Short mmCIF file of C-alpha atoms in Angstrom, two decimals:
data_model
loop_
_atom_site.label_atom_id
_atom_site.label_comp_id
_atom_site.label_asym_id
_atom_site.label_seq_id
_atom_site.Cartn_x
_atom_site.Cartn_y
_atom_site.Cartn_z
CA MET A 11 -77.62 28.45 -11.82
CA PHE A 12 -80.76 28.91 -9.71
CA ASP A 13 -83.11 31.80 -9.29
CA CYS A 14 -84.02 32.07 -5.60
CA ASP A 15 -87.67 33.05 -5.05
CA GLY A 16 -89.98 30.43 -6.47
CA VAL A 17 -87.15 28.05 -7.41
CA LEU A 18 -85.29 27.49 -4.14
CA VAL A 19 -87.57 29.26 -1.67
CA ASP A 20 -91.35 29.05 -2.04
CA SER A 21 -91.70 32.75 -1.28
CA GLU A 22 -93.53 34.11 -4.32
CA PRO A 23 -97.10 33.93 -2.91
CA THR A 24 -96.10 35.63 0.35
CA ALA A 25 -93.87 38.25 -1.28
CA ASN A 26 -96.44 39.08 -3.95
CA ARG A 27 -99.24 39.44 -1.40
CA ILE A 28 -97.15 41.80 0.72
CA LEU A 29 -96.11 43.85 -2.31
CA THR A 30 -99.66 44.03 -3.68
CA GLU A 31 -101.02 45.22 -0.35
CA GLY A 32 -98.30 47.85 -0.10
CA LEU A 33 -98.89 49.13 -3.61
CA ASN A 34 -102.63 49.43 -3.09
CA ALA A 35 -101.98 51.33 0.13
CA ILE A 36 -100.09 54.06 -1.78
CA GLY A 37 -102.77 54.36 -4.46
CA PHE A 38 -101.32 52.01 -7.06
CA ALA A 39 -104.37 49.84 -7.66
CA THR A 40 -103.41 46.29 -8.59
CA THR A 41 -104.53 42.72 -8.04
CA LEU A 42 -102.38 39.79 -7.00
CA GLU A 43 -102.46 38.48 -10.56
CA GLN A 44 -101.55 41.85 -12.10
CA SER A 45 -98.74 42.39 -9.61
CA GLU A 46 -97.30 38.95 -10.29
CA ARG A 47 -97.33 39.50 -14.06
CA ALA A 48 -95.72 42.92 -13.76
CA PHE A 49 -93.10 42.33 -11.09
CA MET A 50 -92.34 38.64 -10.61
CA GLY A 51 -88.66 37.95 -11.14
CA ARG A 52 -87.78 41.61 -11.55
CA SER A 53 -85.87 44.06 -9.39
CA TRP A 54 -87.28 46.58 -6.93
CA GLU A 55 -86.01 49.33 -9.22
CA HIS A 56 -88.21 48.03 -12.03
CA MET A 57 -91.26 48.25 -9.77
CA VAL A 58 -90.34 51.84 -8.86
CA GLU A 59 -90.16 52.73 -12.55
CA VAL A 60 -93.61 51.25 -13.25
CA VAL A 61 -95.21 52.95 -10.25
CA THR A 62 -93.58 56.28 -11.08
CA GLU A 63 -94.81 56.15 -14.65
CA ARG A 64 -98.41 55.52 -13.60
CA LEU A 65 -98.64 57.75 -10.54
CA GLY A 66 -96.39 60.53 -11.77
CA ALA A 67 -94.17 60.26 -8.69
CA PRO A 68 -92.04 57.51 -7.17
CA PRO A 69 -93.42 55.44 -4.30
CA PRO A 70 -92.57 56.62 -0.79
CA ASP A 71 -89.13 55.58 0.39
CA ALA A 72 -90.77 53.87 3.37
CA LEU A 73 -92.51 51.36 1.09
CA ARG A 74 -89.39 49.26 0.58
CA GLN A 75 -88.59 49.04 4.28
CA GLN A 76 -92.20 48.17 5.11
CA TYR A 77 -92.14 45.46 2.45
CA ARG A 78 -88.86 44.04 3.73
CA ASP A 79 -89.98 44.15 7.35
CA ARG A 80 -93.11 42.16 6.60
CA LEU A 81 -91.32 39.69 4.35
CA PHE A 82 -88.50 39.11 6.80
CA ALA A 83 -91.06 38.64 9.57
CA ALA A 84 -92.61 35.88 7.48
CA TYR A 85 -89.16 34.35 7.08
CA ALA A 86 -88.54 34.56 10.83
CA ALA A 87 -91.88 32.87 11.51
CA ARG A 88 -90.77 30.00 9.25
CA SER A 89 -93.92 30.46 7.17
CA VAL A 90 -91.97 30.41 3.91
CA PRO A 91 -90.74 26.88 3.10
CA ALA A 92 -88.28 25.51 0.61
CA VAL A 93 -89.64 24.63 -2.82
CA PRO A 94 -90.83 21.00 -2.62
CA GLY A 95 -88.11 18.55 -3.60
CA ILE A 96 -85.29 21.09 -3.92
CA ALA A 97 -83.12 19.60 -1.16
CA ALA A 98 -83.21 16.16 -2.79
CA ALA A 99 -82.53 17.73 -6.19
CA LEU A 100 -79.44 19.48 -4.82
CA ASP A 101 -78.34 16.17 -3.30
CA GLY A 102 -78.56 14.70 -6.78
CA LEU A 103 -76.44 17.49 -8.26
CA ASP A 104 -73.85 17.06 -5.50
CA ALA A 105 -73.72 13.33 -6.20
CA ALA A 106 -73.17 14.04 -9.89
CA GLY A 107 -70.44 16.58 -9.13
CA LEU A 108 -72.30 19.44 -10.76
CA PRO A 109 -71.52 22.91 -9.32
CA TYR A 110 -74.35 25.39 -8.83
CA CYS A 111 -75.07 28.86 -7.54
CA VAL A 112 -77.97 31.24 -6.95
CA ALA A 113 -78.52 34.39 -9.05
CA SER A 114 -81.48 36.40 -7.80
CA SER A 115 -83.14 39.75 -8.40
CA GLY A 116 -83.30 40.14 -4.61
CA ASP A 117 -80.57 41.85 -2.62
CA HIS A 118 -78.06 39.80 -0.65
CA GLU A 119 -79.84 40.21 2.68
CA ARG A 120 -83.10 38.95 1.21
CA ILE A 121 -81.34 36.01 -0.43
CA ARG A 122 -79.63 35.04 2.83
CA ASN A 123 -82.85 35.33 4.82
CA GLY A 124 -84.80 33.30 2.29
CA LEU A 125 -82.24 30.52 2.13
CA ALA A 126 -82.03 30.42 5.92
CA THR A 127 -85.77 30.10 6.46
CA ALA A 128 -85.90 27.35 3.84
CA GLY A 129 -83.03 25.45 5.46
CA LEU A 130 -80.74 25.92 2.47
CA SER A 131 -78.05 28.23 3.84
CA ASP A 132 -75.43 25.49 3.93
CA ARG A 133 -75.99 24.81 0.23
CA PHE A 134 -75.00 28.26 -1.02
CA HIS A 135 -71.94 29.97 0.41
CA ASP A 136 -71.12 33.63 -0.27
CA GLU A 137 -69.05 32.78 -3.34
CA GLN A 138 -72.08 30.97 -4.79
CA THR A 139 -74.57 33.79 -4.18
CA PHE A 140 -75.19 36.58 -6.68
CA SER A 141 -77.66 39.46 -6.59
CA ALA A 142 -78.97 41.99 -9.08
CA ASP A 143 -77.27 44.52 -6.80
CA ASP A 144 -73.94 43.15 -8.07
CA VAL A 145 -74.58 44.39 -11.62
CA GLY A 146 -75.91 47.49 -13.33
CA ARG A 147 -79.11 45.95 -14.67
CA GLY A 148 -81.35 43.22 -13.31
CA LYS A 149 -83.49 40.69 -15.14
CA PRO A 150 -84.63 40.58 -17.95
CA TRP A 151 -81.19 41.88 -18.86
CA PRO A 152 -78.54 39.13 -18.98
CA ASP A 153 -75.99 40.97 -16.81
CA LEU A 154 -76.62 39.04 -13.58
CA PHE A 155 -76.38 35.60 -15.16
CA LEU A 156 -73.28 36.55 -17.13
CA HIS A 157 -71.65 37.91 -13.98
CA ALA A 158 -72.48 34.77 -11.99
CA ALA A 159 -71.15 32.46 -14.71
CA ARG A 160 -67.95 34.47 -14.97
CA GLN A 161 -67.41 34.39 -11.21
CA MET A 162 -68.08 30.65 -11.13
CA GLY A 163 -65.63 30.08 -13.99
CA PHE A 164 -68.05 28.85 -16.65
CA GLU A 165 -68.83 29.90 -20.20
CA PRO A 166 -72.47 30.89 -20.87
CA ALA A 167 -72.91 28.09 -23.40
CA SER A 168 -72.10 25.49 -20.74
CA THR A 169 -74.36 27.07 -18.11
CA VAL A 170 -77.96 26.11 -17.34
CA VAL A 171 -80.39 28.51 -15.69
CA VAL A 172 -83.33 27.29 -13.58
CA GLU A 173 -86.05 29.94 -13.54
CA ASP A 174 -89.75 30.35 -12.81
CA SER A 175 -90.51 33.77 -14.32
CA PRO A 176 -90.68 35.01 -17.92
CA ALA A 177 -88.29 37.84 -17.01
CA GLY A 178 -85.75 35.34 -15.72
CA VAL A 179 -86.18 33.13 -18.76
CA GLU A 180 -85.58 36.13 -21.01
CA ALA A 181 -82.43 37.01 -19.08
CA GLY A 182 -81.06 33.49 -19.32
CA LEU A 183 -81.67 33.24 -23.04
CA ALA A 184 -80.15 36.67 -23.62
CA ALA A 185 -77.07 35.42 -21.77
CA GLY A 186 -76.78 32.53 -24.22
CA MET A 187 -77.66 29.89 -21.66
CA ARG A 188 -80.00 26.92 -21.64
CA VAL A 189 -83.05 27.72 -19.51
CA LEU A 190 -85.14 25.20 -17.59
CA GLY A 191 -88.49 26.61 -16.44
CA TYR A 192 -89.86 25.31 -13.15
CA SER A 193 -93.63 25.19 -13.46
CA GLY A 194 -94.46 24.56 -9.80
CA ARG A 195 -96.49 27.79 -9.75
CA THR A 196 -95.93 29.40 -13.15
CA PRO A 197 -97.90 27.63 -15.91
CA ALA A 198 -95.72 25.53 -18.19
CA GLU A 199 -97.16 27.18 -21.29
CA VAL A 200 -96.10 30.61 -19.99
CA LEU A 201 -92.54 29.42 -19.49
CA ARG A 202 -92.49 27.61 -22.82
CA SER A 203 -93.76 30.71 -24.61
CA ALA A 204 -90.91 32.67 -23.04
CA GLY A 205 -88.42 30.15 -24.44
CA ALA A 206 -87.74 27.84 -21.51
CA GLU A 207 -87.87 24.06 -21.31
CA PRO A 208 -90.59 23.51 -18.68
CA PHE A 209 -90.42 20.86 -15.98
CA ALA A 210 -92.99 20.25 -13.26
CA ALA A 211 -91.13 18.66 -10.34
CA MET A 212 -87.72 19.25 -8.80
CA ALA A 213 -87.20 15.47 -8.77
CA GLU A 214 -86.69 15.78 -12.56
CA LEU A 215 -83.86 18.28 -12.26
CA PRO A 216 -80.81 16.01 -11.73
CA ARG A 217 -81.77 13.95 -14.75
CA LEU A 218 -82.33 17.04 -16.91
CA LEU A 219 -78.96 18.48 -15.94
CA THR A 220 -76.84 15.34 -16.06
CA ALA A 221 -78.22 14.67 -19.53
CA THR A 222 -76.34 17.78 -20.71
CA VAL A 223 -72.97 16.72 -19.33
#
């Protein structure tokens, strides 16, 4: 079970920059590093809660559309690539007969756009794509991962989550799943501290997963 942003699609730097710029524009002072720590891997609703608590009022409704417009423009410009090595890793899982899906904090439109710009649309059909919008609570709650496993027909104990954020790691562990932490951008020690098994390159993934079968 894959997270999308940062695991399949190398979108985290672009998405975080756009979000940080938007937040600063409405008076929520934050740096790229602070924004990443606070919001990476979490839902839009979580960001709204944090901003509301600090500013005393929710962010303008227009902020989300502005964020999406800029992010989707980056997707359309093909400036957001696939995570290095992910296509070959998925080939390895296909060869081993291991089913997989994507379970992301993003909404379905964002997931579809991200996969398309990364050239991965044909890897994840609608029945393999799950969003935080499908459940009541997003990461770090386990609801999304439990929903995805149930829809895919697997027990949590036999499911492996591939994540790159502490919030996602927490959600996977809370769901009773094994969690592999991709450290392409997130430091391995951060993922390990959250409870994941870190790995540095997608080329390692087929071996790590087939070893559990």
